[in-house]
Amino acid sequence: MLRHNGGMSERIIPLVDLRNSLPLPPPSAPLAWSSSLQDVRGRPLHDLRISVTDRCNFRCSYCMPKEVFHKDYPYLPHSDLLTFEEITRTAQAFVALGVRKIRLTGGEPLLRKNIEVLIAQLAALRTPEGLPLDITLTTNGSLLARKAQALKDAGLQRVTVSLDGLDDAIFRQMNDVDFPVADVLAGIDAAQAAGLSSIKVNMVVKRGTNDHEILPMARHFKGSGVTLRFIEYMDVGATNGWRMDEVLPSAQVIERLQAELPLVALRASAPGETAQRWGYADAQGLFDPSQGEIGVISSVTQAFCGDCNRARLSTEGQLYLCLFASQGYDLRSLIRGSLSDEALRQQIAAIWQGRSDRYSELRSLMPPDSEQAPARKRVEMSYIGG
Ligand code: SAM
Ligand code: SF4
Ligand code: SF4
């Protein structure tokens, strides 16, 4: 948000606590969801993202700017966090309703003490067909070199590491805690050595800040077995001072890559996938799997709400139906009450059946120069989980 002040522009950072909840709808009868649970737009429930901490050791300006997330910031007290048992019980209810993929996130999930214990509990869950879940985790990589093997041993299959460039000075500036690139790269190496598969690297592209790192990053990870994904800088939360002119549309990312590294479009590997996939081409212009692929996540310029099948469980057990929501549903009070597992499932089913969120679609209908539309109050990504 910009306020004009005698010709000068000063950035105002609103600090609004949106951690209040929506009223719960009446629970659904089991028959209403037992075959295939859908929201009001016909979207199934498939992915669950769980934020395991609202704390982080980085201060990426697009996510947890230092001016807001300072040493006196009111992080949640430990007693407000869902315990591992509460998370696992809630996850089990989601699995009964269709969830097949769980992503642990935050904040920085590897800061949560004994996270591997939670991973082991989630890895033991089974779908109604008796199959294991797809369990993954998104991390800034700072603790990965130390923890990769324990995570793998606990049952983690995949990992996504965030890294915004290879230029050490730029990366240190973007994480704003002077953290070096080399340590994140060591974390990625450790994840590969531990046998974690389908490793992905997420790079948030901010025009004018790190867009010159697109090609060096692509050259570095091409053929390495790691899939690099470029994420459009999003207007998530209310504290990052987002501006449309700092978004580099994915189409331009692809154009810049194509100038040096020919790419061919690949099909989505799963419905509701957030990234559009591109494969590196061989001399004949055909996809060369040995060189791997990249992805672009165009949350701003190409809305993908139409098949969004993701639910988010916040650190303190609030259920959010959209990354851009301002309020969630308080599942923690249900879990800590005397609710049966069946009643918990019925309640979550009713919430999902009432879902109509499609923030990015609505944003794309707004004039291109409108900032932070259509809702101004939004919960922070570090709390809800990316
Ligand atoms: N701390 C972990 C990390 O950075 O990977 C997990 C949590 S972080 C909120 C999850 C993902 O959200 C990261 O890949 C991060 O780059 C991305 N992210 C955060 N703020 C963003 C923004 N404003 N626009 C686009 N992506 C963002
Ligand atoms: Fe921390 Fe991840 Fe947010 Fe960066 S993007 S501040 S690493 S939670
Ligand atoms: Fe899903 Fe909301 Fe993102 Fe649309 S804006 S894709 S509904 S999380």
CSV table of C-alpha atoms and ligand atoms in Angstrom, one decimal:
chain,number,residue,atom,x,y,z
A,1,MET,CA,0.0,0.0,0.0
A,2,LEU,CA,1.5,3.4,-0.9
A,3,ARG,CA,0.6,6.7,0.8
A,4,HIS,CA,1.6,9.9,-1.0
A,5,ASN,CA,3.1,12.5,1.2
A,6,GLY,CA,4.1,15.8,-0.4
A,7,GLY,CA,5.5,14.1,-3.4
A,8,MET,CA,7.2,11.4,-1.4
A,9,SER,CA,5.8,7.9,-1.3
A,10,GLU,CA,6.0,6.0,2.0
A,11,ARG,CA,5.1,2.4,2.4
A,12,ILE,CA,2.5,1.7,5.1
A,13,ILE,CA,2.5,-1.8,6.4
A,14,PRO,CA,-0.9,-2.6,8.0
A,15,LEU,CA,-0.6,-5.1,10.9
A,16,VAL,CA,-4.0,-6.6,11.2
A,17,ASP,CA,-4.6,-9.8,13.1
A,18,LEU,CA,-6.9,-11.8,10.9
A,19,ARG,CA,-6.6,-14.9,13.1
A,20,ASN,CA,-10.4,-15.1,13.8
A,21,SER,CA,-12.7,-17.7,12.4
A,22,LEU,CA,-15.7,-18.1,10.3
A,23,PRO,CA,-18.9,-19.7,11.7
A,24,LEU,CA,-19.1,-23.5,11.0
A,25,PRO,CA,-21.8,-24.7,8.6
A,26,PRO,CA,-24.0,-27.6,9.8
A,27,PRO,CA,-22.2,-30.9,9.3
A,28,SER,CA,-22.9,-32.9,6.1
A,29,ALA,CA,-24.6,-36.3,6.3
A,30,PRO,CA,-22.1,-39.0,5.3
A,31,LEU,CA,-24.1,-40.0,2.2
A,32,ALA,CA,-23.7,-36.4,0.9
A,33,TRP,CA,-20.0,-36.9,0.4
A,34,SER,CA,-19.2,-40.6,0.6
A,35,SER,CA,-19.0,-41.0,-3.2
A,36,SER,CA,-17.1,-37.9,-4.3
A,37,LEU,CA,-16.8,-34.7,-2.2
A,38,GLN,CA,-16.9,-31.5,-4.3
A,39,ASP,CA,-17.1,-27.8,-3.6
A,40,VAL,CA,-19.8,-25.5,-5.1
A,41,ARG,CA,-17.6,-25.2,-8.3
A,42,GLY,CA,-17.3,-29.0,-8.7
A,43,ARG,CA,-13.7,-29.1,-7.4
A,44,PRO,CA,-12.6,-32.2,-5.4
A,45,LEU,CA,-10.5,-32.1,-2.3
A,46,HIS,CA,-7.1,-33.6,-3.1
A,47,ASP,CA,-4.3,-31.7,-1.5
A,48,LEU,CA,-3.7,-30.7,2.1
A,49,ARG,CA,-1.1,-28.1,3.0
A,50,ILE,CA,-0.2,-28.1,6.7
A,51,SER,CA,1.7,-25.2,8.3
A,52,VAL,CA,3.6,-26.6,11.2
A,53,THR,CA,5.0,-23.3,12.5
A,54,ASP,CA,4.5,-19.6,11.9
A,55,ARG,CA,8.2,-18.9,12.6
A,56,CYS,CA,11.0,-18.6,10.2
A,57,ASN,CA,14.8,-18.0,10.3
A,58,PHE,CA,14.6,-16.0,7.0
A,59,ARG,CA,13.0,-12.6,6.4
A,60,CYS,CA,12.2,-12.8,2.7
A,61,SER,CA,10.8,-9.4,1.9
A,62,TYR,CA,8.0,-10.9,-0.2
A,63,CYS,CA,6.8,-13.0,2.7
A,64,MET,CA,8.0,-11.9,6.2
A,65,PRO,CA,9.4,-8.4,5.9
A,66,LYS,CA,11.7,-7.5,8.8
A,67,GLU,CA,9.8,-4.3,9.5
A,68,VAL,CA,6.7,-6.4,10.5
A,69,PHE,CA,8.2,-9.7,11.6
A,70,HIS,CA,10.6,-8.1,14.1
A,71,LYS,CA,11.8,-9.6,17.4
A,72,ASP,CA,8.6,-8.5,19.2
A,73,TYR,CA,6.2,-9.9,16.6
A,74,PRO,CA,3.4,-11.9,18.4
A,75,TYR,CA,4.1,-15.4,17.1
A,76,LEU,CA,1.7,-18.1,18.3
A,77,PRO,CA,2.5,-19.5,21.7
A,78,HIS,CA,3.4,-23.2,21.6
A,79,SER,CA,0.1,-24.2,23.3
A,80,ASP,CA,-1.8,-22.8,20.3
A,81,LEU,CA,0.0,-25.0,17.8
A,82,LEU,CA,-1.7,-28.2,16.8
A,83,THR,CA,0.2,-31.1,18.3
A,84,PHE,CA,1.5,-33.9,16.0
A,85,GLU,CA,-1.3,-36.2,17.2
A,86,GLU,CA,-3.9,-33.5,16.4
A,87,ILE,CA,-2.4,-32.9,13.0
A,88,THR,CA,-2.4,-36.6,12.2
A,89,ARG,CA,-6.0,-37.0,13.4
A,90,THR,CA,-7.1,-34.1,11.2
A,91,ALA,CA,-5.1,-35.3,8.3
A,92,GLN,CA,-6.7,-38.7,8.6
A,93,ALA,CA,-10.2,-37.1,8.4
A,94,PHE,CA,-9.0,-35.3,5.2
A,95,VAL,CA,-7.8,-38.5,3.7
A,96,ALA,CA,-11.2,-40.1,4.2
A,97,LEU,CA,-12.6,-37.2,2.2
A,98,GLY,CA,-10.3,-37.5,-0.7
A,99,VAL,CA,-6.9,-36.0,0.2
A,100,ARG,CA,-4.0,-38.0,-1.4
A,101,LYS,CA,-1.2,-35.5,-1.1
A,102,ILE,CA,0.1,-33.7,2.0
A,103,ARG,CA,2.6,-30.9,2.0
A,104,LEU,CA,4.2,-29.7,5.2
A,105,THR,CA,5.1,-26.0,5.1
A,106,GLY,CA,5.2,-22.9,7.3
A,107,GLY,CA,7.0,-20.6,8.2
A,108,GLU,CA,10.0,-22.8,8.1
A,109,PRO,CA,8.8,-26.4,8.7
A,110,LEU,CA,12.3,-27.7,9.7
A,111,LEU,CA,12.3,-25.3,12.7
A,112,ARG,CA,9.5,-27.4,14.2
A,113,LYS,CA,11.1,-29.6,16.8
A,114,ASN,CA,11.1,-33.4,15.9
A,115,ILE,CA,9.3,-32.8,12.6
A,116,GLU,CA,10.4,-36.2,11.5
A,117,VAL,CA,8.1,-37.7,14.2
A,118,LEU,CA,5.2,-36.0,12.5
A,119,ILE,CA,6.4,-37.2,9.1
A,120,ALA,CA,6.5,-40.8,10.4
A,121,GLN,CA,2.9,-40.5,11.7
A,122,LEU,CA,1.6,-39.1,8.4
A,123,ALA,CA,3.6,-41.7,6.4
A,124,ALA,CA,1.7,-44.4,8.4
A,125,LEU,CA,-1.7,-43.2,7.2
A,126,ARG,CA,-3.5,-45.1,4.4
A,127,THR,CA,-6.1,-44.1,1.9
A,128,PRO,CA,-9.5,-46.0,2.0
A,129,GLU,CA,-8.0,-48.2,-0.7
A,130,GLY,CA,-5.1,-49.0,1.6
A,131,LEU,CA,-2.4,-46.9,-0.3
A,132,PRO,CA,0.2,-44.6,1.3
A,133,LEU,CA,-0.1,-40.8,0.8
A,134,ASP,CA,2.2,-38.6,-1.2
A,135,ILE,CA,4.0,-36.7,1.5
A,136,THR,CA,6.2,-33.7,0.7
A,137,LEU,CA,7.6,-30.6,2.4
A,138,THR,CA,8.6,-27.1,1.3
A,139,THR,CA,11.7,-25.6,3.0
A,140,ASN,CA,14.1,-22.8,2.7
A,141,GLY,CA,16.8,-25.4,2.8
A,142,SER,CA,18.8,-23.8,5.6
A,143,LEU,CA,18.6,-26.9,7.8
A,144,LEU,CA,18.3,-29.5,5.1
A,145,ALA,CA,21.9,-30.6,5.0
A,146,ARG,CA,21.5,-31.6,8.6
A,147,LYS,CA,18.1,-33.1,8.4
A,148,ALA,CA,17.7,-34.7,5.0
A,149,GLN,CA,18.5,-38.2,6.0
A,150,ALA,CA,16.3,-38.2,9.1
A,151,LEU,CA,13.4,-36.9,7.0
A,152,LYS,CA,13.9,-39.6,4.4
A,153,ASP,CA,14.2,-42.3,7.1
A,154,ALA,CA,10.9,-41.1,8.6
A,155,GLY,CA,9.1,-41.6,5.3
A,156,LEU,CA,9.3,-38.3,3.5
A,157,GLN,CA,9.4,-39.0,-0.3
A,158,ARG,CA,9.9,-35.6,-1.9
A,159,VAL,CA,11.1,-32.1,-1.0
A,160,THR,CA,10.8,-28.7,-2.5
A,161,VAL,CA,13.5,-26.2,-1.7
A,162,SER,CA,13.1,-22.4,-2.1
A,163,LEU,CA,16.1,-20.6,-3.7
A,164,ASP,CA,15.8,-17.2,-5.3
A,165,GLY,CA,19.1,-17.0,-7.1
A,166,LEU,CA,22.7,-18.2,-7.3
A,167,ASP,CA,24.3,-14.8,-6.9
A,168,ASP,CA,25.3,-14.8,-3.2
A,169,ALA,CA,24.8,-11.1,-2.7
A,170,ILE,CA,21.3,-11.1,-4.2
A,171,PHE,CA,20.3,-14.2,-2.3
A,172,ARG,CA,21.6,-12.8,1.0
A,173,GLN,CA,19.7,-9.6,0.4
A,174,MET,CA,16.5,-11.4,-0.5
A,175,ASN,CA,16.5,-13.7,2.6
A,176,ASP,CA,17.5,-10.6,4.6
A,177,VAL,CA,19.4,-12.6,7.2
A,178,ASP,CA,22.6,-12.8,5.2
A,179,PHE,CA,22.2,-16.5,4.6
A,180,PRO,CA,24.6,-17.9,1.9
A,181,VAL,CA,23.6,-19.7,-1.3
A,182,ALA,CA,26.2,-22.4,-0.7
A,183,ASP,CA,24.4,-23.8,2.4
A,184,VAL,CA,21.1,-24.1,0.5
A,185,LEU,CA,22.9,-25.9,-2.4
A,186,ALA,CA,24.5,-28.2,0.2
A,187,GLY,CA,21.0,-28.9,1.5
A,188,ILE,CA,19.8,-29.9,-2.0
A,189,ASP,CA,22.8,-32.1,-2.4
A,190,ALA,CA,22.1,-33.8,0.9
A,191,ALA,CA,18.5,-34.3,-0.1
A,192,GLN,CA,19.6,-36.0,-3.3
A,193,ALA,CA,22.2,-38.1,-1.4
A,194,ALA,CA,19.5,-39.2,1.1
A,195,GLY,CA,17.4,-40.6,-1.8
A,196,LEU,CA,14.6,-38.0,-1.7
A,197,SER,CA,13.1,-38.1,-5.2
A,198,SER,CA,11.4,-35.5,-7.5
A,199,ILE,CA,13.4,-32.6,-5.8
A,200,LYS,CA,12.0,-29.3,-6.9
A,201,VAL,CA,13.5,-25.8,-6.4
A,202,ASN,CA,11.1,-22.8,-6.2
A,203,MET,CA,12.4,-19.4,-7.3
A,204,VAL,CA,10.1,-16.4,-6.7
A,205,VAL,CA,10.9,-14.0,-9.5
A,206,LYS,CA,10.8,-10.3,-8.6
A,207,ARG,CA,11.3,-8.0,-11.6
A,208,GLY,CA,14.2,-5.7,-11.0
A,209,THR,CA,15.5,-7.8,-8.0
A,210,ASN,CA,16.4,-11.3,-9.2
A,211,ASP,CA,15.1,-11.7,-12.7
A,212,HIS,CA,18.6,-11.7,-14.0
A,213,GLU,CA,19.1,-14.9,-12.1
A,214,ILE,CA,16.6,-16.8,-14.2
A,215,LEU,CA,19.1,-18.1,-16.8
A,216,PRO,CA,22.0,-18.8,-14.3
A,217,MET,CA,19.5,-20.9,-12.2
A,218,ALA,CA,18.2,-22.7,-15.3
A,219,ARG,CA,21.8,-23.5,-16.5
A,220,HIS,CA,22.8,-24.7,-13.0
A,221,PHE,CA,19.9,-27.1,-12.5
A,222,LYS,CA,19.5,-28.3,-16.2
A,223,GLY,CA,20.3,-32.0,-16.3
A,224,SER,CA,20.8,-32.2,-12.5
A,225,GLY,CA,17.7,-34.2,-11.7
A,226,VAL,CA,16.2,-31.2,-9.9
A,227,THR,CA,13.1,-29.5,-11.4
A,228,LEU,CA,13.4,-25.7,-11.2
A,229,ARG,CA,10.1,-23.8,-10.9
A,230,PHE,CA,9.7,-20.1,-11.4
A,231,ILE,CA,6.9,-18.5,-9.3
A,232,GLU,CA,5.3,-15.2,-10.1
A,233,TYR,CA,5.6,-12.8,-7.2
A,234,MET,CA,2.1,-12.9,-5.6
A,235,ASP,CA,0.1,-10.4,-3.7
A,236,VAL,CA,-0.4,-12.8,-0.8
A,237,GLY,CA,-0.7,-11.4,2.7
A,238,ALA,CA,-0.9,-7.8,3.5
A,239,THR,CA,2.7,-6.9,4.5
A,240,ASN,CA,4.9,-7.3,1.5
A,241,GLY,CA,4.1,-4.0,-0.3
A,242,TRP,CA,3.3,-6.0,-3.5
A,243,ARG,CA,3.3,-4.1,-6.8
A,244,MET,CA,2.2,-5.4,-10.2
A,245,ASP,CA,5.2,-3.8,-11.9
A,246,GLU,CA,7.5,-6.2,-9.8
A,247,VAL,CA,5.7,-9.2,-11.3
A,248,LEU,CA,7.5,-10.8,-14.3
A,249,PRO,CA,4.9,-12.7,-16.2
A,250,SER,CA,5.7,-16.4,-16.7
A,251,ALA,CA,5.4,-15.9,-20.4
A,252,GLN,CA,8.4,-13.6,-20.3
A,253,VAL,CA,10.3,-16.1,-18.2
A,254,ILE,CA,9.8,-18.7,-20.8
A,255,GLU,CA,10.7,-16.3,-23.6
A,256,ARG,CA,14.0,-15.5,-21.8
A,257,LEU,CA,14.8,-19.2,-21.3
A,258,GLN,CA,13.9,-20.1,-24.9
A,259,ALA,CA,16.4,-17.6,-26.2
A,260,GLU,CA,19.2,-19.8,-24.9
A,261,LEU,CA,17.7,-23.1,-23.8
A,262,PRO,CA,15.0,-24.5,-26.2
A,263,LEU,CA,12.0,-25.8,-24.4
A,264,VAL,CA,8.9,-27.9,-25.4
A,265,ALA,CA,5.6,-27.7,-23.6
A,266,LEU,CA,4.7,-30.8,-21.5
A,267,ARG,CA,1.4,-32.1,-20.4
A,268,ALA,CA,0.3,-31.6,-16.8
A,269,SER,CA,1.1,-34.7,-14.8
A,270,ALA,CA,-1.9,-34.4,-12.5
A,271,PRO,CA,-5.2,-32.5,-12.5
A,272,GLY,CA,-5.0,-29.3,-10.4
A,273,GLU,CA,-1.2,-29.1,-10.8
A,274,THR,CA,-0.1,-25.5,-10.1
A,275,ALA,CA,2.9,-25.5,-12.5
A,276,GLN,CA,2.9,-25.5,-16.2
A,277,ARG,CA,5.7,-27.9,-17.3
A,278,TRP,CA,8.3,-27.3,-20.0
A,279,GLY,CA,10.9,-29.9,-21.0
A,280,TYR,CA,14.4,-29.2,-22.3
A,281,ALA,CA,14.6,-30.0,-26.0
A,282,ASP,CA,17.2,-32.0,-27.9
A,283,ALA,CA,18.8,-31.0,-31.2
A,284,GLN,CA,15.6,-32.4,-33.0
A,285,GLY,CA,13.4,-30.2,-30.9
A,286,LEU,CA,12.0,-33.2,-28.9
A,287,PHE,CA,11.8,-33.4,-25.1
A,288,ASP,CA,15.1,-34.8,-23.7
A,289,PRO,CA,14.2,-36.4,-20.4
A,290,SER,CA,17.9,-36.6,-19.4
A,291,GLN,CA,18.0,-32.8,-19.3
A,292,GLY,CA,14.9,-32.6,-17.2
A,293,GLU,CA,12.2,-30.0,-17.1
A,294,ILE,CA,11.2,-26.6,-15.6
A,295,GLY,CA,7.9,-25.3,-14.4
A,296,VAL,CA,6.2,-21.9,-14.2
A,297,ILE,CA,3.6,-21.0,-11.6
A,298,SER,CA,1.6,-18.2,-13.0
A,299,SER,CA,-0.6,-17.4,-10.0
A,300,VAL,CA,-1.0,-13.7,-11.1
A,301,THR,CA,-1.1,-13.7,-14.9
A,302,GLN,CA,-2.9,-17.0,-15.5
A,303,ALA,CA,-5.4,-18.0,-12.8
A,304,PHE,CA,-5.7,-21.7,-12.1
A,305,CYS,CA,-8.6,-21.6,-9.6
A,306,GLY,CA,-10.8,-23.7,-12.0
A,307,ASP,CA,-9.3,-26.9,-10.7
A,308,CYS,CA,-7.9,-25.8,-7.4
A,309,ASN,CA,-8.2,-28.8,-5.1
A,310,ARG,CA,-6.1,-27.5,-2.2
A,311,ALA,CA,-7.1,-27.0,1.5
A,312,ARG,CA,-4.8,-25.4,4.0
A,313,LEU,CA,-4.5,-26.1,7.7
A,314,SER,CA,-2.9,-23.2,9.6
A,315,THR,CA,-0.4,-23.6,12.4
A,316,GLU,CA,-3.1,-23.3,15.0
A,317,GLY,CA,-5.6,-25.5,13.2
A,318,GLN,CA,-7.7,-23.1,11.2
A,319,LEU,CA,-8.9,-24.4,7.9
A,320,TYR,CA,-8.4,-22.1,4.9
A,321,LEU,CA,-10.0,-22.7,1.6
A,322,CYS,CA,-7.8,-20.3,-0.4
A,323,LEU,CA,-4.3,-18.9,-0.2
A,324,PHE,CA,-5.9,-15.4,-0.3
A,325,ALA,CA,-8.6,-16.0,2.2
A,326,SER,CA,-9.0,-13.6,5.1
A,327,GLN,CA,-10.6,-16.0,7.5
A,328,GLY,CA,-10.6,-19.7,8.2
A,329,TYR,CA,-12.6,-22.3,10.1
A,330,ASP,CA,-11.6,-23.2,13.6
A,331,LEU,CA,-10.9,-27.0,13.5
A,332,ARG,CA,-8.7,-26.9,16.6
A,333,SER,CA,-11.6,-26.2,18.9
A,334,LEU,CA,-13.5,-29.1,17.4
A,335,ILE,CA,-10.4,-31.4,17.7
A,336,ARG,CA,-9.8,-30.4,21.3
A,337,GLY,CA,-13.5,-30.9,22.1
A,338,SER,CA,-15.3,-34.2,22.3
A,339,LEU,CA,-16.0,-34.6,18.6
A,340,SER,CA,-15.9,-38.1,17.2
A,341,ASP,CA,-13.8,-38.8,14.1
A,342,GLU,CA,-17.0,-39.3,12.1
A,343,ALA,CA,-18.4,-35.9,13.2
A,344,LEU,CA,-15.0,-34.2,12.4
A,345,ARG,CA,-15.2,-35.7,8.8
A,346,GLN,CA,-18.8,-34.5,8.4
A,347,GLN,CA,-17.8,-31.0,9.5
A,348,ILE,CA,-14.9,-30.7,7.1
A,349,ALA,CA,-17.1,-32.1,4.3
A,350,ALA,CA,-19.7,-29.4,4.9
A,351,ILE,CA,-17.0,-26.7,4.9
A,352,TRP,CA,-15.6,-28.0,1.6
A,353,GLN,CA,-19.0,-28.3,0.0
A,354,GLY,CA,-19.7,-24.6,0.7
A,355,ARG,CA,-16.4,-23.5,-0.9
A,356,SER,CA,-16.6,-21.0,-3.8
A,357,ASP,CA,-13.1,-19.3,-3.5
A,358,ARG,CA,-11.4,-18.2,-6.7
A,359,TYR,CA,-9.4,-15.2,-5.8
A,360,SER,CA,-6.9,-15.3,-8.7
A,361,GLU,CA,-9.7,-15.5,-11.2
A,362,LEU,CA,-11.3,-12.5,-9.7
A,363,ARG,CA,-8.0,-10.6,-9.7
A,364,SER,CA,-7.5,-11.3,-13.4
A,365,LEU,CA,-10.9,-9.6,-14.1
A,366,MET,CA,-9.7,-6.4,-12.4
A,367,PRO,CA,-8.0,-3.6,-14.3
A,368,PRO,CA,-4.2,-4.4,-14.7
A,369,ASP,CA,-3.1,-1.5,-12.6
A,370,SER,CA,-5.3,-2.3,-9.6
A,371,GLU,CA,-3.2,-3.2,-6.6
A,372,GLN,CA,-4.2,-5.9,-4.1
A,373,ALA,CA,-7.6,-6.6,-5.5
A,374,PRO,CA,-10.2,-7.7,-4.8
A,375,ALA,CA,-9.8,-8.3,-1.1
A,376,ARG,CA,-7.4,-6.1,1.0
A,377,LYS,CA,-7.3,-8.1,4.2
A,378,ARG,CA,-5.6,-11.3,3.8
A,379,VAL,CA,-3.9,-13.7,6.2
A,380,GLU,CA,-0.1,-14.0,6.0
A,381,MET,CA,1.5,-16.8,4.0
A,382,SER,CA,3.9,-17.7,6.8
A,383,TYR,CA,0.8,-18.5,9.0
A,384,ILE,CA,-1.4,-20.2,6.5
A,385,GLY,CA,1.5,-22.1,4.7
A,386,GLY,CA,2.5,-21.6,1.1
B,1,SAM,N1,9.8,-21.4,4.5
B,1,SAM,C1,9.6,-22.4,3.5
B,1,SAM,C2,10.1,-22.0,2.1
B,1,SAM,O1,10.4,-20.8,2.0
B,1,SAM,O2,10.2,-22.8,1.2
B,1,SAM,C3,8.1,-22.8,3.3
B,1,SAM,C4,7.1,-21.7,3.5
B,1,SAM,S1,7.1,-20.5,2.1
B,1,SAM,C5,5.8,-19.5,2.7
B,1,SAM,C6,6.4,-21.5,0.8
B,1,SAM,C7,6.7,-21.0,-0.6
B,1,SAM,O3,6.0,-19.7,-0.7
B,1,SAM,C8,8.1,-20.7,-0.9
B,1,SAM,O4,8.5,-21.3,-2.1
B,1,SAM,C9,8.2,-19.2,-1.1
B,1,SAM,O5,9.1,-18.8,-2.0
B,1,SAM,C10,6.8,-18.9,-1.6
B,1,SAM,N2,6.3,-17.5,-1.4
B,1,SAM,C11,6.3,-16.8,-0.2
B,1,SAM,N3,5.8,-15.6,-0.4
B,1,SAM,C12,5.5,-15.5,-1.8
B,1,SAM,C13,5.0,-14.5,-2.6
B,1,SAM,N4,4.7,-13.2,-2.1
B,1,SAM,N5,4.9,-14.7,-3.9
B,1,SAM,C14,5.2,-16.0,-4.4
B,1,SAM,N6,5.6,-17.0,-3.7
B,1,SAM,C15,5.8,-16.7,-2.4
B,2,SF4,FE1,10.6,-17.9,5.6
B,2,SF4,FE2,9.8,-19.3,3.5
B,2,SF4,FE3,8.6,-17.0,4.0
B,2,SF4,FE4,11.1,-16.9,3.2
B,2,SF4,S1,9.3,-17.7,2.0
B,2,SF4,S2,10.3,-15.8,4.9
B,2,SF4,S3,11.9,-18.8,4.0
B,2,SF4,S4,8.5,-18.8,5.2
B,3,SF4,FE1,-6.8,-21.9,-5.3
B,3,SF4,FE2,-7.3,-19.5,-4.1
B,3,SF4,FE3,-5.1,-19.9,-5.6
B,3,SF4,FE4,-7.5,-19.8,-6.8
B,3,SF4,S1,-6.5,-18.1,-5.7
B,3,SF4,S2,-5.8,-21.3,-7.2
B,3,SF4,S3,-8.8,-20.8,-5.3
B,3,SF4,S4,-5.6,-21.0,-3.6
